[in-house]
Coordinates of C-alpha atoms in Angstrom, one line a residue:
Chain A
M1 CA 0.0 0.0 0.0
Y2 CA 1.1 3.5 -0.6
A3 CA -0.4 6.8 0.5
R4 CA -1.5 9.1 -2.3
P5 CA 0.1 12.5 -1.9
T6 CA -2.1 14.9 0.0
L7 CA -2.1 18.7 -0.5
V8 CA -3.8 19.5 2.8
E9 CA -4.7 17.4 5.7
L10 CA -6.8 18.3 8.7
S11 CA -6.7 15.6 11.4
N12 CA -8.9 15.2 14.4
I13 CA -10.0 18.9 14.6
W14 CA -12.0 20.0 17.6
K15 CA -13.4 23.5 18.0
S16 CA -15.9 24.8 20.6
F17 CA -17.5 28.2 20.9
G18 CA -18.5 28.5 24.5
A19 CA -20.9 25.6 25.1
V20 CA -21.3 24.9 21.4
R21 CA -19.1 22.1 20.1
A22 CA -18.9 23.1 16.5
L23 CA -16.4 20.4 15.4
R24 CA -15.8 17.1 17.2
G25 CA -12.8 15.3 15.8
V26 CA -13.1 16.1 12.1
S27 CA -10.6 14.8 9.7
F28 CA -10.5 16.0 6.1
D29 CA -8.0 16.0 3.3
V30 CA -7.5 17.4 -0.2
R31 CA -5.4 16.0 -2.9
P32 CA -3.6 18.1 -5.5
G33 CA -5.9 19.3 -8.2
E34 CA -9.0 17.6 -7.0
T35 CA -12.4 19.1 -6.4
H36 CA -13.6 18.1 -3.0
A37 CA -17.1 19.0 -1.9
L38 CA -18.0 19.6 1.8
V39 CA -21.7 19.2 2.3
G40 CA -23.9 19.4 5.3
D41 CA -26.8 21.2 6.9
N42 CA -26.6 24.7 8.3
G43 CA -24.7 24.4 11.5
A44 CA -23.0 21.2 10.6
G45 CA -19.6 22.8 10.9
K46 CA -18.6 23.3 7.3
T47 CA -17.8 27.0 7.6
T48 CA -16.0 26.6 10.9
L49 CA -13.8 23.9 9.4
M50 CA -12.9 26.1 6.5
K51 CA -12.3 29.1 8.7
I52 CA -9.8 27.0 10.5
L53 CA -8.1 26.0 7.3
S54 CA -8.0 29.6 6.1
G55 CA -6.5 30.9 9.4
V56 CA -9.6 32.8 10.7
Y57 CA -10.1 30.5 13.7
R58 CA -7.6 28.4 15.6
P59 CA -8.6 24.8 16.4
D60 CA -8.8 23.7 20.1
R61 CA -7.2 20.5 19.2
G62 CA -6.0 18.8 16.0
E63 CA -3.4 19.1 13.4
I64 CA -3.1 20.8 10.0
T65 CA -0.5 19.7 7.5
V66 CA 0.2 21.3 4.1
A67 CA 2.3 19.2 1.7
G68 CA 3.3 16.9 4.5
E69 CA 4.5 19.7 6.8
K70 CA 2.8 20.5 10.0
V71 CA 1.6 24.1 10.1
S72 CA -0.3 26.4 12.4
F73 CA -2.1 29.4 11.2
S74 CA -2.6 32.4 13.5
R75 CA -4.1 34.7 10.9
P76 CA -5.5 34.5 7.3
R77 CA -2.2 35.7 5.9
D78 CA -0.4 32.6 7.1
S79 CA -2.7 30.3 5.3
R80 CA -2.7 32.4 2.1
D81 CA 1.1 32.5 2.1
L82 CA 0.9 28.7 1.6
G83 CA -1.4 29.0 -1.4
I84 CA -4.7 28.5 0.3
E85 CA -7.2 31.1 -0.8
M86 CA -10.8 31.5 0.4
I87 CA -13.5 32.8 -1.8
Y88 CA -16.2 34.3 0.4
Q89 CA -19.9 34.0 -0.1
D90 CA -20.2 37.8 -0.5
F91 CA -16.9 37.8 -2.5
A92 CA -15.3 40.3 -0.1
L93 CA -14.8 43.0 -2.8
A94 CA -14.6 46.8 -2.4
E95 CA -17.3 48.0 -4.9
N96 CA -15.8 51.5 -5.1
L97 CA -12.4 50.2 -6.4
D98 CA -11.6 48.9 -9.8
I99 CA -10.9 45.3 -10.6
R100 CA -7.1 45.5 -10.4
S101 CA -7.2 47.2 -7.0
N102 CA -9.5 44.5 -5.7
I103 CA -7.4 41.6 -7.0
F104 CA -4.4 43.0 -5.1
L105 CA -6.2 44.6 -2.2
G106 CA -4.2 44.0 1.0
R107 CA -1.3 42.5 -0.9
E108 CA -0.5 45.4 -3.3
R109 CA 2.6 45.0 -5.3
R110 CA 4.9 47.9 -4.7
R111 CA 8.1 49.2 -6.2
K112 CA 10.8 51.5 -4.9
T113 CA 11.2 54.9 -6.3
M114 CA 13.3 58.0 -5.7
G115 CA 16.4 56.0 -4.9
G116 CA 14.6 53.5 -2.7
L117 CA 13.2 56.2 -0.4
L118 CA 9.5 55.6 -1.2
R119 CA 7.5 52.6 -2.0
V120 CA 4.7 53.2 -4.5
L121 CA 2.1 51.0 -6.0
D122 CA 3.3 49.1 -9.0
N123 CA 0.2 49.8 -11.1
R124 CA 1.7 48.5 -14.3
Y125 CA 2.6 45.1 -12.8
M126 CA -0.8 44.8 -11.2
D127 CA -2.6 45.7 -14.4
T128 CA -0.7 43.1 -16.4
E129 CA -1.2 40.4 -13.8
T130 CA -4.9 41.2 -13.6
R131 CA -5.3 40.8 -17.4
R132 CA -3.4 37.6 -17.3
V133 CA -5.5 36.2 -14.5
L134 CA -8.8 37.2 -16.1
A135 CA -7.6 35.7 -19.4
S136 CA -6.8 32.4 -17.8
L137 CA -10.3 32.3 -16.5
D138 CA -11.6 33.2 -19.9
V139 CA -13.3 36.2 -18.5
D140 CA -13.4 39.3 -20.7
I141 CA -13.7 42.4 -18.6
D142 CA -11.6 45.6 -18.5
P143 CA -9.5 45.5 -15.3
G144 CA -10.1 49.3 -14.9
L145 CA -13.8 48.8 -14.3
K146 CA -15.1 49.5 -10.9
V147 CA -16.6 46.4 -9.2
R148 CA -19.8 48.4 -8.6
R149 CA -20.5 48.1 -12.4
L150 CA -20.1 44.3 -12.5
S151 CA -22.7 41.6 -12.4
A152 CA -22.7 39.0 -9.6
G153 CA -21.1 36.4 -11.9
Q154 CA -18.4 38.8 -12.9
R155 CA -17.7 39.7 -9.3
Q156 CA -17.3 36.1 -8.5
A157 CA -14.8 35.8 -11.4
V158 CA -12.8 38.7 -9.8
A159 CA -12.9 36.9 -6.5
I160 CA -11.5 33.8 -8.1
G161 CA -9.0 35.8 -10.0
R162 CA -7.8 37.2 -6.7
A163 CA -6.9 33.7 -5.7
L164 CA -5.1 32.9 -9.0
A165 CA -3.0 36.1 -8.9
F166 CA -1.2 34.7 -5.9
D167 CA -0.5 31.2 -7.2
A168 CA -3.2 29.4 -5.2
K169 CA -2.8 25.7 -4.8
L170 CA -6.2 25.3 -3.1
V171 CA -9.2 27.5 -3.5
I172 CA -12.0 27.2 -0.9
M173 CA -15.4 28.3 -2.2
D174 CA -18.0 29.1 0.4
E175 CA -21.5 28.5 -1.0
P176 CA -20.4 29.8 -4.4
T177 CA -23.9 29.7 -6.0
A178 CA -25.7 31.4 -3.1
N179 CA -25.4 34.9 -4.7
L180 CA -25.8 33.9 -8.3
A181 CA -28.8 33.9 -10.6
I182 CA -29.7 30.4 -11.8
G183 CA -28.3 31.0 -15.3
K184 CA -24.9 31.9 -13.8
V185 CA -24.4 28.7 -11.9
E186 CA -23.3 27.0 -15.1
K187 CA -20.7 29.7 -15.6
L188 CA -19.4 29.0 -12.1
L189 CA -19.2 25.3 -12.7
E190 CA -17.2 26.1 -15.8
L191 CA -14.9 28.3 -13.7
T192 CA -14.4 25.4 -11.3
E193 CA -13.5 23.1 -14.1
R194 CA -11.1 25.7 -15.3
L195 CA -9.4 25.7 -11.9
R196 CA -9.1 22.0 -12.2
D197 CA -7.5 22.4 -15.6
L198 CA -5.0 24.8 -14.1
G199 CA -4.2 22.1 -11.5
I200 CA -5.7 24.0 -8.6
A201 CA -7.6 22.0 -5.9
V202 CA -11.0 23.2 -4.9
I203 CA -13.0 22.8 -1.8
L204 CA -16.6 23.4 -2.5
I205 CA -18.8 24.2 0.5
S206 CA -22.4 23.6 -0.4
H207 CA -25.8 22.3 0.6
R208 CA -27.0 21.8 -3.0
M209 CA -26.6 18.3 -4.1
D210 CA -27.1 18.9 -7.8
E211 CA -24.1 21.3 -8.2
V212 CA -21.9 19.1 -6.0
F213 CA -22.6 16.0 -8.1
S214 CA -21.7 17.7 -11.3
V215 CA -18.3 18.9 -10.4
A216 CA -16.9 17.1 -7.3
D217 CA -14.4 14.3 -7.4
R218 CA -15.0 13.5 -3.7
L219 CA -17.7 14.4 -1.2
T220 CA -17.4 14.7 2.5
V221 CA -20.6 14.9 4.6
L222 CA -20.6 16.7 7.9
R223 CA -23.3 16.5 10.4
Q224 CA -23.3 18.1 13.9
G225 CA -19.6 18.6 13.9
Q226 CA -18.6 15.1 12.8
V227 CA -17.9 13.4 9.5
V228 CA -20.7 11.0 8.6
G229 CA -19.5 10.0 5.2
R230 CA -17.0 10.4 2.5
F231 CA -17.4 9.1 -1.1
R232 CA -16.1 9.3 -4.5
S233 CA -18.5 11.2 -6.7
G234 CA -21.0 8.8 -8.2
E235 CA -20.6 6.1 -5.5
L236 CA -23.8 7.1 -3.8
S237 CA -27.1 8.4 -5.1
E238 CA -28.2 12.0 -4.3
S239 CA -31.0 10.7 -2.1
R240 CA -28.7 8.5 -0.1
I241 CA -26.4 11.5 0.6
S242 CA -29.4 13.8 1.5
N243 CA -30.3 11.1 4.0
L244 CA -26.8 11.2 5.5
I245 CA -26.9 14.9 5.7
A246 CA -30.1 14.7 7.7
R247 CA -29.6 11.6 9.8
G248 CA -26.1 10.2 9.3
L249 CA -24.1 8.7 12.1
P250 CA -20.3 9.1 12.4
D251 CA -18.6 6.8 10.0
P252 CA -16.0 4.5 11.7
M253 CA -14.2 4.0 8.4
V254 CA -13.8 7.7 8.0
R255 CA -12.7 8.1 11.5
R256 CA -9.9 5.6 10.9
G257 CA -9.0 7.6 7.8
D258 CA -9.2 4.6 5.4
L259 CA -11.0 6.6 2.7
Chain B
M1 CA -6.5 69.6 -23.6
T2 CA -8.7 66.7 -24.9
H3 CA -11.7 65.6 -22.9
A4 CA -10.0 62.3 -21.9
A5 CA -6.8 64.1 -20.8
L6 CA -8.8 66.7 -18.8
R7 CA -10.9 64.0 -17.2
T8 CA -7.8 62.0 -16.4
F9 CA -6.4 65.1 -14.8
L10 CA -9.5 65.8 -12.8
E11 CA -10.7 62.4 -11.8
G12 CA -7.7 60.2 -11.8
R13 CA -6.9 57.3 -13.9
D14 CA -8.9 54.8 -12.0
I15 CA -12.3 56.1 -13.1
G16 CA -14.5 53.3 -14.2
Q17 CA -15.6 52.9 -17.8
E18 CA -19.2 54.0 -18.2
V19 CA -21.8 52.4 -20.3
G20 CA -24.4 54.2 -22.2
R21 CA -24.8 57.8 -23.4
S22 CA -26.9 59.2 -20.6
R23 CA -24.4 57.9 -18.1
R24 CA -21.6 59.6 -20.1
V25 CA -23.4 62.9 -20.2
K26 CA -24.1 62.6 -16.5
N27 CA -20.5 62.0 -15.8
L28 CA -19.4 64.8 -18.0
I29 CA -21.6 67.3 -16.2
G30 CA -20.8 65.7 -12.9
D31 CA -17.1 65.9 -13.5
Y32 CA -17.1 69.4 -14.9
G33 CA -20.1 70.9 -13.2
L34 CA -18.0 72.2 -10.3
V35 CA -15.2 73.4 -12.7
A36 CA -17.9 75.2 -14.7
I37 CA -19.3 76.9 -11.7
F38 CA -15.8 77.9 -10.6
V39 CA -15.0 79.3 -14.1
V40 CA -18.3 81.2 -14.2
C41 CA -17.7 82.7 -10.8
F42 CA -14.2 83.6 -11.8
V43 CA -15.3 85.3 -15.1
V44 CA -18.2 87.1 -13.5
L45 CA -16.1 88.5 -10.7
S46 CA -13.3 89.5 -13.1
A47 CA -15.8 91.4 -15.2
T48 CA -17.8 93.1 -12.4
T49 CA -15.1 94.1 -10.0
S50 CA -11.8 95.9 -10.6
G51 CA -10.0 94.3 -7.7
F52 CA -10.6 90.6 -8.3
L53 CA -8.4 89.8 -11.2
T54 CA -5.1 91.0 -9.8
V55 CA -2.1 88.9 -8.8
D56 CA -2.2 90.4 -5.3
N57 CA -5.9 89.5 -4.8
L58 CA -5.6 86.0 -6.2
I59 CA -2.6 85.2 -4.0
N60 CA -4.6 86.7 -1.2
V61 CA -7.5 84.3 -2.0
I62 CA -5.1 81.3 -1.9
E63 CA -3.6 82.5 1.3
Q64 CA -6.9 82.9 3.0
S65 CA -8.2 79.6 1.7
S66 CA -5.1 77.6 2.7
I67 CA -6.0 77.6 6.4
I68 CA -9.4 76.0 5.7
G69 CA -7.5 74.1 2.9
F70 CA -5.2 72.3 5.4
L71 CA -8.2 71.2 7.5
A72 CA -10.2 70.1 4.4
I73 CA -7.3 68.0 3.1
G74 CA -7.0 66.2 6.4
L75 CA -10.8 65.8 6.5
T76 CA -10.7 64.3 3.0
F77 CA -8.6 61.4 4.3
V78 CA -11.0 60.9 7.3
M79 CA -14.1 61.2 5.2
L80 CA -12.9 58.8 2.6
T81 CA -12.9 56.2 5.3
G82 CA -16.5 57.1 6.1
G83 CA -15.5 59.0 9.2
I84 CA -15.6 62.6 10.3
D85 CA -13.5 64.8 12.5
L86 CA -15.3 67.7 14.2
S87 CA -12.3 68.5 16.4
V88 CA -10.2 70.2 13.7
G89 CA -11.4 73.8 14.4
A90 CA -10.7 73.4 18.1
V91 CA -7.2 72.0 17.3
V92 CA -6.5 75.2 15.3
G93 CA -7.1 77.1 18.6
L94 CA -5.2 74.7 20.8
A95 CA -2.2 74.3 18.5
G96 CA -2.2 78.0 18.0
V97 CA -1.9 79.0 21.7
V98 CA 0.5 76.2 22.5
S99 CA 2.9 77.1 19.7
A100 CA 2.5 80.8 20.1
S101 CA 3.4 80.6 23.8
F102 CA 6.8 79.3 22.8
A103 CA 7.3 82.1 20.2
Q104 CA 6.9 85.1 22.5
S105 CA 10.5 85.9 23.3
A106 CA 12.2 88.0 20.6
G107 CA 14.9 85.3 20.2
A108 CA 12.5 82.4 19.8
G109 CA 12.9 80.4 16.5
G110 CA 10.1 79.2 14.4
L111 CA 10.8 75.5 14.3
L112 CA 10.2 74.6 18.0
P113 CA 6.8 76.2 18.1
L114 CA 5.9 74.6 14.8
A115 CA 7.0 71.2 16.1
L116 CA 4.9 71.7 19.3
G117 CA 1.9 72.8 17.3
L118 CA 2.1 69.7 15.0
T119 CA 2.6 67.5 18.1
V120 CA -0.6 68.9 19.6
G121 CA -2.4 68.0 16.4
L122 CA -1.0 64.5 16.3
L123 CA -1.9 63.9 20.0
V124 CA -5.5 65.0 19.3
G125 CA -5.5 62.7 16.3
L126 CA -4.2 59.8 18.5
V127 CA -7.0 60.4 21.0
N128 CA -9.7 60.6 18.3
S129 CA -8.5 57.3 16.7
G130 CA -8.2 55.7 20.1
L131 CA -11.8 56.5 21.0
I132 CA -13.0 55.3 17.6
I133 CA -10.9 52.1 17.3
R134 CA -10.5 50.9 20.9
G135 CA -13.6 52.5 22.3
G136 CA -15.8 51.8 19.4
V137 CA -17.3 55.3 19.6
L138 CA -18.8 56.8 16.5
P139 CA -16.4 59.2 14.9
F140 CA -19.0 62.0 15.1
L141 CA -19.4 61.6 18.8
A142 CA -15.8 60.9 19.6
T143 CA -14.6 64.0 17.8
L144 CA -17.4 66.1 19.1
A145 CA -16.3 65.3 22.6
V146 CA -12.7 66.0 21.7
L147 CA -13.7 69.3 20.1
T148 CA -15.1 70.5 23.4
I149 CA -12.2 69.2 25.4
A150 CA -9.6 70.7 23.0
R151 CA -11.3 74.1 23.1
G152 CA -11.5 74.0 26.8
L153 CA -7.8 73.1 27.0
A154 CA -7.0 76.0 24.7
L155 CA -8.9 78.4 27.0
I156 CA -7.2 76.9 30.1
Y157 CA -3.7 77.0 28.6
S158 CA -4.1 80.7 27.5
D159 CA -6.1 81.8 30.5
G160 CA -8.8 82.8 28.0
G161 CA -6.7 85.6 26.5
P162 CA -4.8 86.1 23.3
T163 CA -1.1 85.3 23.0
T164 CA 0.6 88.2 21.2
G165 CA 4.0 89.6 20.4
L166 CA 5.4 86.7 18.5
S167 CA 9.0 86.4 17.2
N168 CA 9.9 87.2 13.7
P169 CA 11.1 83.7 12.7
F170 CA 7.7 82.4 13.9
Q171 CA 5.8 85.0 11.9
V172 CA 7.6 83.9 8.7
L173 CA 5.6 80.6 8.9
G174 CA 2.4 82.4 8.2
A175 CA 3.4 85.8 6.7
G176 CA 6.8 85.2 5.1
M177 CA 7.6 85.3 1.4
I178 CA 9.8 83.1 -0.7
G179 CA 10.7 85.6 -3.5
P180 CA 7.3 86.8 -4.7
V181 CA 5.4 83.8 -3.3
P182 CA 4.0 83.6 0.2
V183 CA 5.3 80.8 2.4
L184 CA 1.7 79.9 3.1
V185 CA 1.0 79.2 -0.6
V186 CA 4.2 77.1 -0.9
M187 CA 3.2 75.1 2.1
F188 CA -0.3 74.6 0.8
V189 CA 0.8 73.5 -2.6
A190 CA 3.3 71.1 -0.9
V191 CA 0.6 69.6 1.3
V192 CA -1.7 69.2 -1.6
L193 CA 0.9 67.4 -3.7
V194 CA 2.0 65.1 -0.8
A195 CA -1.7 64.3 0.0
E196 CA -2.4 63.5 -3.6
F197 CA 0.6 61.3 -3.8
V198 CA -0.2 59.4 -0.7
L199 CA -3.8 58.8 -1.7
R200 CA -3.2 57.8 -5.3
R201 CA 0.2 56.1 -5.3
T202 CA 0.6 54.3 -2.0
A203 CA -0.9 51.1 -0.6
F204 CA -2.1 53.1 2.4
G205 CA -4.0 55.4 0.1
R206 CA -5.6 52.5 -1.7
H207 CA -6.6 51.1 1.7
V208 CA -8.2 54.4 2.7
Y209 CA -10.6 54.0 -0.2
A210 CA -11.1 50.3 0.5
V211 CA -12.1 50.9 4.1
G212 CA -14.6 53.6 3.0
G213 CA -16.0 51.4 0.3
N214 CA -16.5 48.2 2.3
V215 CA -14.9 47.9 5.6
E216 CA -15.7 44.2 6.1
S217 CA -14.3 43.2 2.8
A218 CA -11.2 45.2 3.4
R219 CA -10.7 43.5 6.8
T220 CA -11.4 40.1 5.3
V221 CA -8.7 40.4 2.6
G222 CA -6.1 41.5 5.1
V223 CA -6.2 45.3 5.1
S224 CA -5.3 46.5 8.6
V225 CA -8.4 48.6 9.1
N226 CA -7.2 49.9 12.5
R227 CA -3.9 51.1 11.1
V228 CA -5.8 52.9 8.3
L229 CA -8.1 54.6 10.8
L230 CA -5.2 55.5 13.0
G231 CA -3.4 56.9 10.0
V232 CA -6.2 59.1 8.7
Y233 CA -7.0 60.7 12.1
L234 CA -3.3 61.4 12.7
I235 CA -3.0 63.0 9.3
C236 CA -6.1 65.1 10.0
G237 CA -4.8 66.1 13.4
L238 CA -1.4 66.9 12.0
L239 CA -2.8 69.2 9.3
A240 CA -5.1 70.9 11.8
G241 CA -2.1 71.5 14.1
L242 CA -0.3 73.0 11.1
A243 CA -3.3 75.2 10.3
G244 CA -3.3 76.5 13.9
V245 CA 0.4 77.3 13.8
V246 CA 0.3 79.2 10.5
L247 CA -2.9 81.0 11.5
A248 CA -1.2 82.3 14.6
A249 CA 1.9 83.2 12.7
R250 CA -0.1 85.0 10.0
V251 CA -2.0 87.2 12.3
N252 CA 0.9 87.5 14.8
G253 CA -1.2 86.2 17.7
A254 CA -3.0 83.2 18.9
D255 CA -6.6 83.3 20.2
P256 CA -7.9 80.3 22.1
M257 CA -11.2 80.7 20.2
A258 CA -9.4 80.8 16.8
G259 CA -10.7 78.3 14.3
N260 CA -14.2 78.2 15.9
G261 CA -16.6 76.8 13.3
Y262 CA -13.8 76.1 10.8
E263 CA -14.6 72.4 11.0
L264 CA -18.0 73.1 9.3
E265 CA -16.5 75.3 6.6
A266 CA -13.8 72.6 5.9
I267 CA -16.4 69.8 5.8
S268 CA -18.5 71.9 3.4
A269 CA -15.4 72.4 1.1
V270 CA -14.8 68.6 1.1
V271 CA -18.4 67.8 0.3
I272 CA -18.5 70.5 -2.4
G273 CA -15.4 68.9 -3.8
G274 CA -17.3 65.7 -4.4
T275 CA -16.1 63.5 -1.5
S276 CA -18.9 61.2 -0.4
F277 CA -20.1 61.7 3.1
F278 CA -20.2 57.9 3.5
G279 CA -16.7 57.4 2.3
G280 CA -15.1 55.5 -0.5
S281 CA -15.1 58.2 -3.2
G282 CA -13.5 61.6 -3.5
S283 CA -10.2 63.2 -4.1
V284 CA -7.8 65.8 -2.9
R285 CA -8.1 67.5 -6.3
G286 CA -11.9 67.8 -5.7
T287 CA -11.3 69.2 -2.2
V288 CA -8.9 71.8 -3.4
L289 CA -11.5 72.9 -6.0
G290 CA -14.1 73.0 -3.2
V291 CA -11.9 75.1 -1.0
M292 CA -11.0 77.5 -3.9
L293 CA -14.6 77.8 -5.0
L294 CA -15.6 78.9 -1.5
G295 CA -12.6 81.2 -1.3
V296 CA -13.3 82.9 -4.6
V297 CA -17.0 83.3 -3.8
M298 CA -16.3 84.8 -0.4
N299 CA -13.6 87.1 -1.8
G300 CA -15.9 88.2 -4.6
L301 CA -18.8 89.0 -2.2
N302 CA -16.4 91.1 -0.2
L303 CA -15.3 93.0 -3.2
L304 CA -18.9 93.5 -4.2
D305 CA -19.5 94.9 -0.7
V306 CA -22.0 92.2 0.1
T307 CA -22.5 92.1 3.9
S308 CA -21.5 89.1 5.9
Y309 CA -25.1 88.1 6.6
Y310 CA -25.7 87.6 2.9
Q311 CA -22.3 85.9 2.6
Q312 CA -23.4 83.1 4.9
V313 CA -26.5 82.5 2.9
V314 CA -24.5 82.3 -0.3
Q315 CA -22.0 79.9 1.3
G316 CA -24.9 77.7 2.3
L317 CA -26.4 77.9 -1.2
V318 CA -23.1 76.8 -2.8
L319 CA -23.1 73.8 -0.5
V320 CA -26.6 72.9 -1.4
L321 CA -25.9 73.2 -5.1
A322 CA -22.8 71.1 -4.9
V323 CA -24.6 68.4 -3.0
L324 CA -27.4 68.3 -5.4
L325 CA -25.0 68.1 -8.3
N326 CA -23.2 65.1 -6.7
R327 CA -26.4 63.4 -5.9
W328 CA -27.7 63.8 -9.4
K329 CA -24.4 62.6 -10.8
S330 CA -24.3 59.4 -8.8
G331 CA -28.1 58.8 -9.2

């Protein structure tokens, strides 16, 4: 037997908020380039788990390894520096700024000027990079447009572009279809495929079975802070998974980490 | 100058591309409306008065406007984040009496009082930002309280009376000349250029806009919101301190009540210049235009012998007009 290489591994993660035990010994892994769906009801612990992976929360117990190395994140920056990017449900964009400013917001590229005395924004670099990223997503928008003028789908592309501009290895998408019109969901799924083509792993947080089934390589089902199932896509029917989401019991196989 | 070039000059390169003709017309009028009003005022005053269009008078207008101008530029930073600083007028009084009190002996230099005045401004900015960031107090309320405190401190420090008889080197700060150009004008131009540079070319400036546009998003993507807020209130305090020092130097005396009500005039200028009251959009260029428009109008009314009662009404009308123009533009 040999272990397949994992990109990110969370093992036996526990997290409580006061008396609420949000996560109770959750283990979860992502392989390079795969699309891994994390499904479960509201309050199952999906978002908490991902906030731990993106450095927003620190786990009470448990370990995170990235590319085989044990890591600890004390702030979102730490996780992002290792190539883990989160795409928020509301996209976390500043509507009054243009696309390039948003792509680089908080991580502006700067260059020295006046003999190294001053550090100014390197607008040319950021403009070129923004164009490159949008082109790699097959999105045709002018990087100088203010985000206020963009549709929800275009905003999402900008949010994904932000991840790509910094060589993400793993992109976490939190309920990516929640803010999209029905017709745009297809475009999103296309974007997800595109990320896969670029060799970027995706974690898809969702409670909608249909979209999960069409793109995910693997599925992990969370219920009440525990993993109740993990499957390759297509191994189980939608109804079976819905059943797990609602009534599943902790899966001993998953706890042992065999799958 | 072509339209595009003029627009780039006025609005900056990051203006979004607009769609549709009505939008374009709106933007055209929105962008140039204020410039047009300014030009009309300028032309009318040049034609109707003999004293307006002279080098001396125009320099005088810039000199008079620069005190409010310092405050308005500081306020532009604060208001871009969606905040407000009501304490700037009181800081003018406090920084004025503190600096002037160290400039009374004939041998006193100008730099120490200047440094002390700026320090007073920075300290007030520190208190403002502390109340807002650590205390979670609304900017309006925090700076209202600080306004009262700073004014009280100015009265206590000066025993309620004016500080006069200031040294020559100190007076240079407000009344000196560099060749044919007043020191005050040089300072104002320098402050405008630096402020413009900081807002448009640095990461800090970008973050100021981001905080005003969507504070939660900014925080989420790793912008240090607290550092931005600290920065803008320090800048605002510093410039208010500077205004206090140069005002005292200009009139050769500091009054603890100096700058009373200046905060409202400066806020008007910022709003007239197109900076959103809710933050996220605006520019130093706009603010300078707002300050100059108010300055030119007031100067013109003086030259036309309009009494100060009417001047106040006109000032208010200019504000209303500008606000309506901005509202219509963004509508």
